[in-house]
Amino acid sequence: MESIRAVEKYSAPVLIFLCAALLAWALSAAGGFGPMLSQPSAFGPGMPKAGKFLATFVPAVTAQVGFWATLSLNIPDFTRYAKSQASQLAGQLIGLPVFMALFTFVGLAVTSATQVIFGSLISDPVAICGRLSGASTVLALLGLMLATISTNIAANVVGPANALVNLSPRHVSFPVGAFLTAFLGAALQPWRLIESSQGFIFTWLIGYSALLGPIVGVMLVDYYLVQRRNLDVDALYRFGDGPYWYSGGYNVKALAAVAIGAALNLPGFLEVCGVLS
């Protein structure tokens, strides 16, 4: 965990610098913010997606919720190392919304600039790197590699590795759980999910957000309404008895609530996947 913390600590400022450099390049090459931000909306009258704003916006928001739901569920894997409740709260309020808004703006601005610079919209950062030349190409690719490694370690490795450790603490250590996560991640062939934006957003992201939504709902209701924000921390780690052992270690009512919540979304998901018509 200390090595992961070191990677995140030193990669963050480098990525911020590279994003600022990318935005500066887009500003210079496109002739400022004016040409970049004056591109007409694709949803405007007479445009290709006229009248389809809600049909695109609502699934996109749902996909974003699904994208962040995994990290939201596993945020205690990081906040438990915070020195105080105030420090973890400040970190989440500043670190996540502010910087994600800034990174989103950079992505939108640079994508809009490609229309001015190259004559077509390019949203794939790898494709943009392929249009650059000289040392800037190497620097951009190194930045992409660093962003991919640091983001995936924090968002996609720590949580599953801890979950695997919890399954069998005596036999699975955190490094073993991390390697198992990497192996399972490769076995799922994630490159097939991103072959098209339609499959990635409308099938994968929205599909598993329909499952994670009920899980988050049960957790919130249990913490705020059932437990009244009072938890017996020692009992959380007690095996075989205690208020959180429920029925053989399973909360049947919570599992039923998750199943019912997920079942409500199942018909629409199956229709999108082509199983139902």
PDB file of C-alpha atoms in Angstrom:
ATOM      1  CA  MET A   1       0.000   0.000   0.000  1.00  0.00           C
ATOM      2  CA  GLU A   2       2.903   2.339   0.700  1.00  0.00           C
ATOM      3  CA  SER A   3       4.269   1.796  -2.806  1.00  0.00           C
ATOM      4  CA  ILE A   4       0.835   2.601  -4.282  1.00  0.00           C
ATOM      5  CA  ARG A   5       0.699   5.761  -2.192  1.00  0.00           C
ATOM      6  CA  ALA A   6       4.121   6.773  -3.528  1.00  0.00           C
ATOM      7  CA  VAL A   7       3.021   6.215  -7.145  1.00  0.00           C
ATOM      8  CA  GLU A   8      -0.098   8.337  -6.667  1.00  0.00           C
ATOM      9  CA  LYS A   9       1.802  11.027  -4.757  1.00  0.00           C
ATOM     10  CA  TYR A  10       4.431  11.631  -7.430  1.00  0.00           C
ATOM     11  CA  SER A  11       2.338  10.972 -10.529  1.00  0.00           C
ATOM     12  CA  ALA A  12      -0.416  13.472  -9.637  1.00  0.00           C
ATOM     13  CA  PRO A  13       1.655  16.667 -10.102  1.00  0.00           C
ATOM     14  CA  VAL A  14       3.232  15.265 -13.271  1.00  0.00           C
ATOM     15  CA  LEU A  15      -0.201  14.565 -14.765  1.00  0.00           C
ATOM     16  CA  ILE A  16      -1.447  18.026 -13.818  1.00  0.00           C
ATOM     17  CA  PHE A  17       1.558  19.568 -15.575  1.00  0.00           C
ATOM     18  CA  LEU A  18       1.069  17.425 -18.697  1.00  0.00           C
ATOM     19  CA  CYS A  19      -2.646  18.309 -18.862  1.00  0.00           C
ATOM     20  CA  ALA A  20      -1.793  21.986 -18.582  1.00  0.00           C
ATOM     21  CA  ALA A  21       0.785  21.567 -21.359  1.00  0.00           C
ATOM     22  CA  LEU A  22      -1.783  19.782 -23.549  1.00  0.00           C
ATOM     23  CA  LEU A  23      -4.308  22.583 -23.027  1.00  0.00           C
ATOM     24  CA  ALA A  24      -1.637  25.192 -23.802  1.00  0.00           C
ATOM     25  CA  TRP A  25      -0.778  23.372 -27.039  1.00  0.00           C
ATOM     26  CA  ALA A  26      -4.463  23.233 -28.029  1.00  0.00           C
ATOM     27  CA  LEU A  27      -4.881  26.947 -27.266  1.00  0.00           C
ATOM     28  CA  SER A  28      -1.843  27.863 -29.336  1.00  0.00           C
ATOM     29  CA  ALA A  29      -2.618  25.586 -32.286  1.00  0.00           C
ATOM     30  CA  ALA A  30      -6.331  26.492 -32.413  1.00  0.00           C
ATOM     31  CA  GLY A  31      -5.783  30.229 -31.996  1.00  0.00           C
ATOM     32  CA  GLY A  32      -7.258  30.636 -28.513  1.00  0.00           C
ATOM     33  CA  PHE A  33     -10.459  29.701 -26.743  1.00  0.00           C
ATOM     34  CA  GLY A  34     -12.673  31.454 -29.279  1.00  0.00           C
ATOM     35  CA  PRO A  35     -12.366  28.966 -32.156  1.00  0.00           C
ATOM     36  CA  MET A  36     -12.260  26.059 -29.696  1.00  0.00           C
ATOM     37  CA  LEU A  37     -15.476  26.909 -27.858  1.00  0.00           C
ATOM     38  CA  SER A  38     -17.408  28.352 -30.795  1.00  0.00           C
ATOM     39  CA  GLN A  39     -18.107  24.968 -32.337  1.00  0.00           C
ATOM     40  CA  PRO A  40     -21.883  24.592 -32.852  1.00  0.00           C
ATOM     41  CA  SER A  41     -23.768  22.109 -30.711  1.00  0.00           C
ATOM     42  CA  ALA A  42     -24.545  18.820 -32.407  1.00  0.00           C
ATOM     43  CA  PHE A  43     -27.961  18.975 -30.720  1.00  0.00           C
ATOM     44  CA  GLY A  44     -28.900  22.344 -32.196  1.00  0.00           C
ATOM     45  CA  PRO A  45     -31.561  22.838 -34.884  1.00  0.00           C
ATOM     46  CA  GLY A  46     -30.519  21.356 -38.193  1.00  0.00           C
ATOM     47  CA  MET A  47     -27.556  19.513 -36.655  1.00  0.00           C
ATOM     48  CA  PRO A  48     -27.065  15.709 -36.814  1.00  0.00           C
ATOM     49  CA  LYS A  49     -28.375  15.098 -33.251  1.00  0.00           C
ATOM     50  CA  ALA A  50     -31.141  17.692 -33.176  1.00  0.00           C
ATOM     51  CA  GLY A  51     -33.851  16.785 -30.658  1.00  0.00           C
ATOM     52  CA  LYS A  52     -31.801  13.942 -29.154  1.00  0.00           C
ATOM     53  CA  PHE A  53     -30.269  15.777 -26.190  1.00  0.00           C
ATOM     54  CA  LEU A  54     -32.133  13.940 -23.411  1.00  0.00           C
ATOM     55  CA  ALA A  55     -31.707  10.597 -25.160  1.00  0.00           C
ATOM     56  CA  THR A  56     -27.953  11.162 -24.980  1.00  0.00           C
ATOM     57  CA  PHE A  57     -27.652  13.152 -21.743  1.00  0.00           C
ATOM     58  CA  VAL A  58     -29.548  10.821 -19.396  1.00  0.00           C
ATOM     59  CA  PRO A  59     -27.642   7.633 -20.376  1.00  0.00           C
ATOM     60  CA  ALA A  60     -24.373   9.597 -20.243  1.00  0.00           C
ATOM     61  CA  VAL A  61     -25.098  10.742 -16.675  1.00  0.00           C
ATOM     62  CA  THR A  62     -26.063   7.194 -15.702  1.00  0.00           C
ATOM     63  CA  ALA A  63     -22.835   5.917 -17.216  1.00  0.00           C
ATOM     64  CA  GLN A  64     -20.832   8.470 -15.232  1.00  0.00           C
ATOM     65  CA  VAL A  65     -22.567   7.364 -12.051  1.00  0.00           C
ATOM     66  CA  GLY A  66     -21.675   3.775 -12.875  1.00  0.00           C
ATOM     67  CA  PHE A  67     -18.110   4.788 -13.694  1.00  0.00           C
ATOM     68  CA  TRP A  68     -17.654   6.384 -10.264  1.00  0.00           C
ATOM     69  CA  ALA A  69     -19.805   3.925  -8.312  1.00  0.00           C
ATOM     70  CA  THR A  70     -17.015   1.365  -7.993  1.00  0.00           C
ATOM     71  CA  LEU A  71     -14.608   3.866  -6.454  1.00  0.00           C
ATOM     72  CA  SER A  72     -17.385   5.292  -4.266  1.00  0.00           C
ATOM     73  CA  LEU A  73     -18.088   1.851  -2.835  1.00  0.00           C
ATOM     74  CA  ASN A  74     -14.396   1.271  -2.143  1.00  0.00           C
ATOM     75  CA  ILE A  75     -13.444   4.748  -0.937  1.00  0.00           C
ATOM     76  CA  PRO A  76     -12.958   3.411   2.638  1.00  0.00           C
ATOM     77  CA  ASP A  77      -9.938   1.520   1.294  1.00  0.00           C
ATOM     78  CA  PHE A  78      -8.281   4.933   1.097  1.00  0.00           C
ATOM     79  CA  THR A  79     -10.040   7.083   3.688  1.00  0.00           C
ATOM     80  CA  ARG A  80      -9.206   4.680   6.519  1.00  0.00           C
ATOM     81  CA  TYR A  81      -5.605   5.889   6.232  1.00  0.00           C
ATOM     82  CA  ALA A  82      -6.646   9.527   6.742  1.00  0.00           C
ATOM     83  CA  LYS A  83      -5.413  11.211   9.918  1.00  0.00           C
ATOM     84  CA  SER A  84      -8.872  12.564  10.777  1.00  0.00           C
ATOM     85  CA  GLN A  85     -12.460  12.728   9.536  1.00  0.00           C
ATOM     86  CA  ALA A  86     -11.909  16.355   8.514  1.00  0.00           C
ATOM     87  CA  SER A  87      -8.869  15.506   6.390  1.00  0.00           C
ATOM     88  CA  GLN A  88     -10.610  12.780   4.409  1.00  0.00           C
ATOM     89  CA  LEU A  89     -13.656  15.026   3.934  1.00  0.00           C
ATOM     90  CA  ALA A  90     -11.522  17.887   2.652  1.00  0.00           C
ATOM     91  CA  GLY A  91      -9.627  15.542   0.369  1.00  0.00           C
ATOM     92  CA  GLN A  92     -12.799  14.234  -1.235  1.00  0.00           C
ATOM     93  CA  LEU A  93     -14.480  17.638  -1.514  1.00  0.00           C
ATOM     94  CA  ILE A  94     -11.449  19.257  -3.138  1.00  0.00           C
ATOM     95  CA  GLY A  95      -9.606  16.409  -4.797  1.00  0.00           C
ATOM     96  CA  LEU A  96     -12.458  14.702  -6.607  1.00  0.00           C
ATOM     97  CA  PRO A  97     -14.987  17.335  -7.784  1.00  0.00           C
ATOM     98  CA  VAL A  98     -12.543  20.184  -8.456  1.00  0.00           C
ATOM     99  CA  PHE A  99      -9.880  18.236 -10.301  1.00  0.00           C
ATOM    100  CA  MET A 100     -12.364  16.053 -12.168  1.00  0.00           C
ATOM    101  CA  ALA A 101     -14.105  19.214 -13.387  1.00  0.00           C
ATOM    102  CA  LEU A 102     -10.772  20.622 -14.539  1.00  0.00           C
ATOM    103  CA  PHE A 103      -9.733  17.391 -16.268  1.00  0.00           C
ATOM    104  CA  THR A 104     -13.156  17.190 -17.931  1.00  0.00           C
ATOM    105  CA  PHE A 105     -12.790  20.746 -19.216  1.00  0.00           C
ATOM    106  CA  VAL A 106      -9.345  19.949 -20.626  1.00  0.00           C
ATOM    107  CA  GLY A 107     -10.754  16.899 -22.398  1.00  0.00           C
ATOM    108  CA  LEU A 108     -13.666  18.821 -23.896  1.00  0.00           C
ATOM    109  CA  ALA A 109     -11.509  21.804 -24.867  1.00  0.00           C
ATOM    110  CA  VAL A 110      -8.808  19.716 -26.530  1.00  0.00           C
ATOM    111  CA  THR A 111     -11.397  17.593 -28.361  1.00  0.00           C
ATOM    112  CA  SER A 112     -13.096  20.753 -29.609  1.00  0.00           C
ATOM    113  CA  ALA A 113      -9.709  22.128 -30.664  1.00  0.00           C
ATOM    114  CA  THR A 114      -9.011  19.097 -32.854  1.00  0.00           C
ATOM    115  CA  GLN A 115     -11.873  20.192 -35.103  1.00  0.00           C
ATOM    116  CA  VAL A 116     -10.054  23.464 -35.717  1.00  0.00           C
ATOM    117  CA  ILE A 117      -6.551  21.975 -35.882  1.00  0.00           C
ATOM    118  CA  PHE A 118      -7.109  18.740 -37.821  1.00  0.00           C
ATOM    119  CA  GLY A 119     -10.511  19.318 -39.410  1.00  0.00           C
ATOM    120  CA  SER A 120     -12.264  16.525 -37.493  1.00  0.00           C
ATOM    121  CA  LEU A 121     -13.183  15.798 -33.897  1.00  0.00           C
ATOM    122  CA  ILE A 122     -10.741  13.425 -32.195  1.00  0.00           C
ATOM    123  CA  SER A 123     -11.638  12.320 -28.673  1.00  0.00           C
ATOM    124  CA  ASP A 124      -9.169   9.424 -28.443  1.00  0.00           C
ATOM    125  CA  PRO A 125      -5.982  10.704 -26.723  1.00  0.00           C
ATOM    126  CA  VAL A 126      -3.916   7.995 -28.415  1.00  0.00           C
ATOM    127  CA  ALA A 127      -5.122   9.179 -31.823  1.00  0.00           C
ATOM    128  CA  ILE A 128      -4.235  12.777 -30.884  1.00  0.00           C
ATOM    129  CA  CYS A 129      -0.735  11.638 -29.888  1.00  0.00           C
ATOM    130  CA  GLY A 130      -0.427  10.019 -33.315  1.00  0.00           C
ATOM    131  CA  ARG A 131      -1.027  13.420 -34.948  1.00  0.00           C
ATOM    132  CA  LEU A 132       1.802  15.066 -32.988  1.00  0.00           C
ATOM    133  CA  SER A 133       5.452  15.007 -33.981  1.00  0.00           C
ATOM    134  CA  GLY A 134       8.890  15.038 -32.408  1.00  0.00           C
ATOM    135  CA  ALA A 135       9.495  14.995 -28.681  1.00  0.00           C
ATOM    136  CA  SER A 136       5.910  16.034 -27.948  1.00  0.00           C
ATOM    137  CA  THR A 137       4.697  12.618 -29.139  1.00  0.00           C
ATOM    138  CA  VAL A 138       7.016  10.774 -26.758  1.00  0.00           C
ATOM    139  CA  LEU A 139       6.084  13.065 -23.870  1.00  0.00           C
ATOM    140  CA  ALA A 140       2.360  12.652 -24.545  1.00  0.00           C
ATOM    141  CA  LEU A 141       2.613   8.857 -24.713  1.00  0.00           C
ATOM    142  CA  LEU A 142       4.593   8.752 -21.462  1.00  0.00           C
ATOM    143  CA  GLY A 143       1.892  10.876 -19.881  1.00  0.00           C
ATOM    144  CA  LEU A 144      -0.816   8.483 -21.111  1.00  0.00           C
ATOM    145  CA  MET A 145       1.085   5.514 -19.716  1.00  0.00           C
ATOM    146  CA  LEU A 146       1.529   7.220 -16.354  1.00  0.00           C
ATOM    147  CA  ALA A 147      -2.146   8.230 -16.241  1.00  0.00           C
ATOM    148  CA  THR A 148      -3.282   4.705 -17.118  1.00  0.00           C
ATOM    149  CA  ILE A 149      -1.070   3.061 -14.502  1.00  0.00           C
ATOM    150  CA  SER A 150      -1.805   5.497 -11.671  1.00  0.00           C
ATOM    151  CA  THR A 151      -5.553   5.605 -12.361  1.00  0.00           C
ATOM    152  CA  ASN A 152      -5.982   1.857 -12.670  1.00  0.00           C
ATOM    153  CA  ILE A 153      -3.952   1.101  -9.559  1.00  0.00           C
ATOM    154  CA  ALA A 154      -6.070   3.423  -7.435  1.00  0.00           C
ATOM    155  CA  ALA A 155      -9.485   2.779  -8.964  1.00  0.00           C
ATOM    156  CA  ASN A 156      -9.313  -0.825 -10.153  1.00  0.00           C
ATOM    157  CA  VAL A 157      -6.750  -2.701  -8.074  1.00  0.00           C
ATOM    158  CA  VAL A 158      -6.903  -1.638  -4.426  1.00  0.00           C
ATOM    159  CA  GLY A 159     -10.617  -2.370  -3.891  1.00  0.00           C
ATOM    160  CA  PRO A 160     -10.733  -5.816  -5.551  1.00  0.00           C
ATOM    161  CA  ALA A 161      -7.420  -6.811  -3.941  1.00  0.00           C
ATOM    162  CA  ASN A 162      -8.797  -5.998  -0.485  1.00  0.00           C
ATOM    163  CA  ALA A 163     -11.998  -7.900  -1.304  1.00  0.00           C
ATOM    164  CA  LEU A 164      -9.976 -10.987  -2.234  1.00  0.00           C
ATOM    165  CA  VAL A 165      -7.958 -10.653   0.969  1.00  0.00           C
ATOM    166  CA  ASN A 166     -11.177 -10.541   2.976  1.00  0.00           C
ATOM    167  CA  LEU A 167     -12.312 -13.801   1.395  1.00  0.00           C
ATOM    168  CA  SER A 168      -9.363 -15.658   2.902  1.00  0.00           C
ATOM    169  CA  PRO A 169      -7.014 -13.490   4.977  1.00  0.00           C
ATOM    170  CA  ARG A 170      -4.887 -16.461   5.989  1.00  0.00           C
ATOM    171  CA  HIS A 171      -4.091 -17.481   2.432  1.00  0.00           C
ATOM    172  CA  VAL A 172      -4.365 -14.282   0.361  1.00  0.00           C
ATOM    173  CA  SER A 173      -2.130 -11.285   1.073  1.00  0.00           C
ATOM    174  CA  PHE A 174      -2.577  -7.860  -0.484  1.00  0.00           C
ATOM    175  CA  PRO A 175       0.147  -8.422  -3.155  1.00  0.00           C
ATOM    176  CA  VAL A 176      -1.404 -11.778  -4.057  1.00  0.00           C
ATOM    177  CA  GLY A 177      -4.830 -10.145  -4.269  1.00  0.00           C
ATOM    178  CA  ALA A 178      -3.407  -7.432  -6.524  1.00  0.00           C
ATOM    179  CA  PHE A 179      -1.876  -9.989  -8.900  1.00  0.00           C
ATOM    180  CA  LEU A 180      -5.114 -12.002  -8.948  1.00  0.00           C
ATOM    181  CA  THR A 181      -7.003  -8.803  -9.774  1.00  0.00           C
ATOM    182  CA  ALA A 182      -4.631  -8.074 -12.655  1.00  0.00           C
ATOM    183  CA  PHE A 183      -5.015 -11.616 -13.971  1.00  0.00           C
ATOM    184  CA  LEU A 184      -8.810 -11.568 -13.749  1.00  0.00           C
ATOM    185  CA  GLY A 185      -8.902  -8.113 -15.327  1.00  0.00           C
ATOM    186  CA  ALA A 186      -6.919  -9.368 -18.337  1.00  0.00           C
ATOM    187  CA  ALA A 187      -9.051 -12.529 -18.568  1.00  0.00           C
ATOM    188  CA  LEU A 188     -12.186 -10.376 -18.923  1.00  0.00           C
ATOM    189  CA  GLN A 189     -10.703  -8.884 -22.130  1.00  0.00           C
ATOM    190  CA  PRO A 190     -11.566  -5.243 -21.351  1.00  0.00           C
ATOM    191  CA  TRP A 191     -10.316  -4.092 -24.754  1.00  0.00           C
ATOM    192  CA  ARG A 192     -13.450  -5.636 -26.246  1.00  0.00           C
ATOM    193  CA  LEU A 193     -15.614  -3.379 -24.068  1.00  0.00           C
ATOM    194  CA  ILE A 194     -14.141  -0.212 -25.546  1.00  0.00           C
ATOM    195  CA  GLU A 195     -14.345  -1.270 -29.183  1.00  0.00           C
ATOM    196  CA  SER A 196     -17.311   1.070 -29.515  1.00  0.00           C
ATOM    197  CA  SER A 197     -18.729   3.853 -27.372  1.00  0.00           C
ATOM    198  CA  GLN A 198     -22.192   2.308 -27.761  1.00  0.00           C
ATOM    199  CA  GLY A 199     -21.118  -0.968 -26.186  1.00  0.00           C
ATOM    200  CA  PHE A 200     -18.952   0.621 -23.507  1.00  0.00           C
ATOM    201  CA  ILE A 201     -21.390   3.304 -22.319  1.00  0.00           C
ATOM    202  CA  PHE A 202     -24.860   1.935 -23.015  1.00  0.00           C
ATOM    203  CA  THR A 203     -24.177  -1.739 -22.313  1.00  0.00           C
ATOM    204  CA  TRP A 204     -21.268  -2.068 -19.903  1.00  0.00           C
ATOM    205  CA  LEU A 205     -21.312   1.108 -17.783  1.00  0.00           C
ATOM    206  CA  ILE A 206     -25.083   1.408 -17.564  1.00  0.00           C
ATOM    207  CA  GLY A 207     -25.384  -2.354 -17.088  1.00  0.00           C
ATOM    208  CA  TYR A 208     -23.227  -2.666 -14.014  1.00  0.00           C
ATOM    209  CA  SER A 209     -24.400   0.677 -12.621  1.00  0.00           C
ATOM    210  CA  ALA A 210     -27.859  -0.933 -12.523  1.00  0.00           C
ATOM    211  CA  LEU A 211     -26.338  -3.510 -10.149  1.00  0.00           C
ATOM    212  CA  LEU A 212     -24.201  -1.142  -8.097  1.00  0.00           C
ATOM    213  CA  GLY A 213     -27.064   1.337  -7.637  1.00  0.00           C
ATOM    214  CA  PRO A 214     -29.091  -1.013  -5.396  1.00  0.00           C
ATOM    215  CA  ILE A 215     -25.923  -1.909  -3.455  1.00  0.00           C
ATOM    216  CA  VAL A 216     -25.190   1.745  -2.725  1.00  0.00           C
ATOM    217  CA  GLY A 217     -28.850   2.295  -1.844  1.00  0.00           C
ATOM    218  CA  VAL A 218     -28.830  -0.534   0.700  1.00  0.00           C
ATOM    219  CA  MET A 219     -25.598   0.746   2.246  1.00  0.00           C
ATOM    220  CA  LEU A 220     -26.965   4.290   2.595  1.00  0.00           C
ATOM    221  CA  VAL A 221     -30.283   3.167   4.060  1.00  0.00           C
ATOM    222  CA  ASP A 222     -28.550   0.829   6.504  1.00  0.00           C
ATOM    223  CA  TYR A 223     -26.082   3.467   7.690  1.00  0.00           C
ATOM    224  CA  TYR A 224     -28.390   6.475   7.935  1.00  0.00           C
ATOM    225  CA  LEU A 225     -31.803   4.963   8.717  1.00  0.00           C
ATOM    226  CA  VAL A 226     -31.231   1.539  10.262  1.00  0.00           C
ATOM    227  CA  GLN A 227     -27.980   2.071  12.171  1.00  0.00           C
ATOM    228  CA  ARG A 228     -28.585   5.813  12.708  1.00  0.00           C
ATOM    229  CA  ARG A 229     -24.902   6.449  11.892  1.00  0.00           C
ATOM    230  CA  ASN A 230     -23.832   4.400  14.906  1.00  0.00           C
ATOM    231  CA  LEU A 231     -21.512   1.473  14.204  1.00  0.00           C
ATOM    232  CA  ASP A 232     -19.771  -0.900  16.579  1.00  0.00           C
ATOM    233  CA  VAL A 233     -16.338  -0.924  14.937  1.00  0.00           C
ATOM    234  CA  ASP A 234     -15.047  -3.865  16.987  1.00  0.00           C
ATOM    235  CA  ALA A 235     -18.115  -5.931  16.089  1.00  0.00           C
ATOM    236  CA  LEU A 236     -17.521  -5.279  12.381  1.00  0.00           C
ATOM    237  CA  TYR A 237     -14.392  -7.451  12.606  1.00  0.00           C
ATOM    238  CA  ARG A 238     -15.872 -10.123  14.883  1.00  0.00           C
ATOM    239  CA  PHE A 239     -16.236 -13.551  13.274  1.00  0.00           C
ATOM    240  CA  GLY A 240     -19.039 -15.921  14.252  1.00  0.00           C
ATOM    241  CA  ASP A 241     -21.167 -13.653  16.412  1.00  0.00           C
ATOM    242  CA  GLY A 242     -22.127 -10.033  17.047  1.00  0.00           C
ATOM    243  CA  PRO A 243     -24.796  -7.691  15.642  1.00  0.00           C
ATOM    244  CA  TYR A 244     -23.365  -7.793  12.123  1.00  0.00           C
ATOM    245  CA  TRP A 245     -23.083 -11.557  11.772  1.00  0.00           C
ATOM    246  CA  TYR A 246     -26.786 -11.839  10.826  1.00  0.00           C
ATOM    247  CA  SER A 247     -27.595 -15.307   9.408  1.00  0.00           C
ATOM    248  CA  GLY A 248     -24.379 -17.246   9.067  1.00  0.00           C
ATOM    249  CA  GLY A 249     -22.516 -14.112   8.052  1.00  0.00           C
ATOM    250  CA  TYR A 250     -25.091 -12.985   5.457  1.00  0.00           C
ATOM    251  CA  ASN A 251     -27.691 -10.246   5.719  1.00  0.00           C
ATOM    252  CA  VAL A 252     -30.538 -11.949   3.876  1.00  0.00           C
ATOM    253  CA  LYS A 253     -32.790  -8.874   3.915  1.00  0.00           C
ATOM    254  CA  ALA A 254     -30.064  -6.716   2.375  1.00  0.00           C
ATOM    255  CA  LEU A 255     -29.358  -9.310  -0.319  1.00  0.00           C
ATOM    256  CA  ALA A 256     -33.072  -9.504  -1.123  1.00  0.00           C
ATOM    257  CA  ALA A 257     -33.283  -5.699  -1.390  1.00  0.00           C
ATOM    258  CA  VAL A 258     -30.310  -5.662  -3.792  1.00  0.00           C
ATOM    259  CA  ALA A 259     -31.856  -8.420  -5.891  1.00  0.00           C
ATOM    260  CA  ILE A 260     -35.211  -6.608  -6.119  1.00  0.00           C
ATOM    261  CA  GLY A 261     -33.536  -3.304  -7.015  1.00  0.00           C
ATOM    262  CA  ALA A 262     -31.402  -4.934  -9.710  1.00  0.00           C
ATOM    263  CA  ALA A 263     -34.376  -6.905 -11.090  1.00  0.00           C
ATOM    264  CA  LEU A 264     -36.230  -3.670 -11.821  1.00  0.00           C
ATOM    265  CA  ASN A 265     -33.430  -2.652 -14.201  1.00  0.00           C
ATOM    266  CA  LEU A 266     -32.942  -6.070 -15.753  1.00  0.00           C
ATOM    267  CA  PRO A 267     -35.541  -5.916 -18.588  1.00  0.00           C
ATOM    268  CA  GLY A 268     -34.169  -2.658 -19.984  1.00  0.00           C
ATOM    269  CA  PHE A 269     -30.596  -3.934 -19.761  1.00  0.00           C
ATOM    270  CA  LEU A 270     -31.479  -7.158 -21.575  1.00  0.00           C
ATOM    271  CA  GLU A 271     -33.206  -5.138 -24.298  1.00  0.00           C
ATOM    272  CA  VAL A 272     -30.100  -2.997 -24.826  1.00  0.00           C
ATOM    273  CA  CYS A 273     -27.961  -6.157 -25.000  1.00  0.00           C
ATOM    274  CA  GLY A 274     -30.277  -7.567 -27.661  1.00  0.00           C
ATOM    275  CA  VAL A 275     -31.519 -10.488 -25.542  1.00  0.00           C
ATOM    276  CA  LEU A 276     -35.054  -9.081 -25.478  1.00  0.00           C
ATOM    277  CA  SER A 277     -36.789  -7.235 -28.280  1.00  0.00           C
TER     278      SER A 277
END
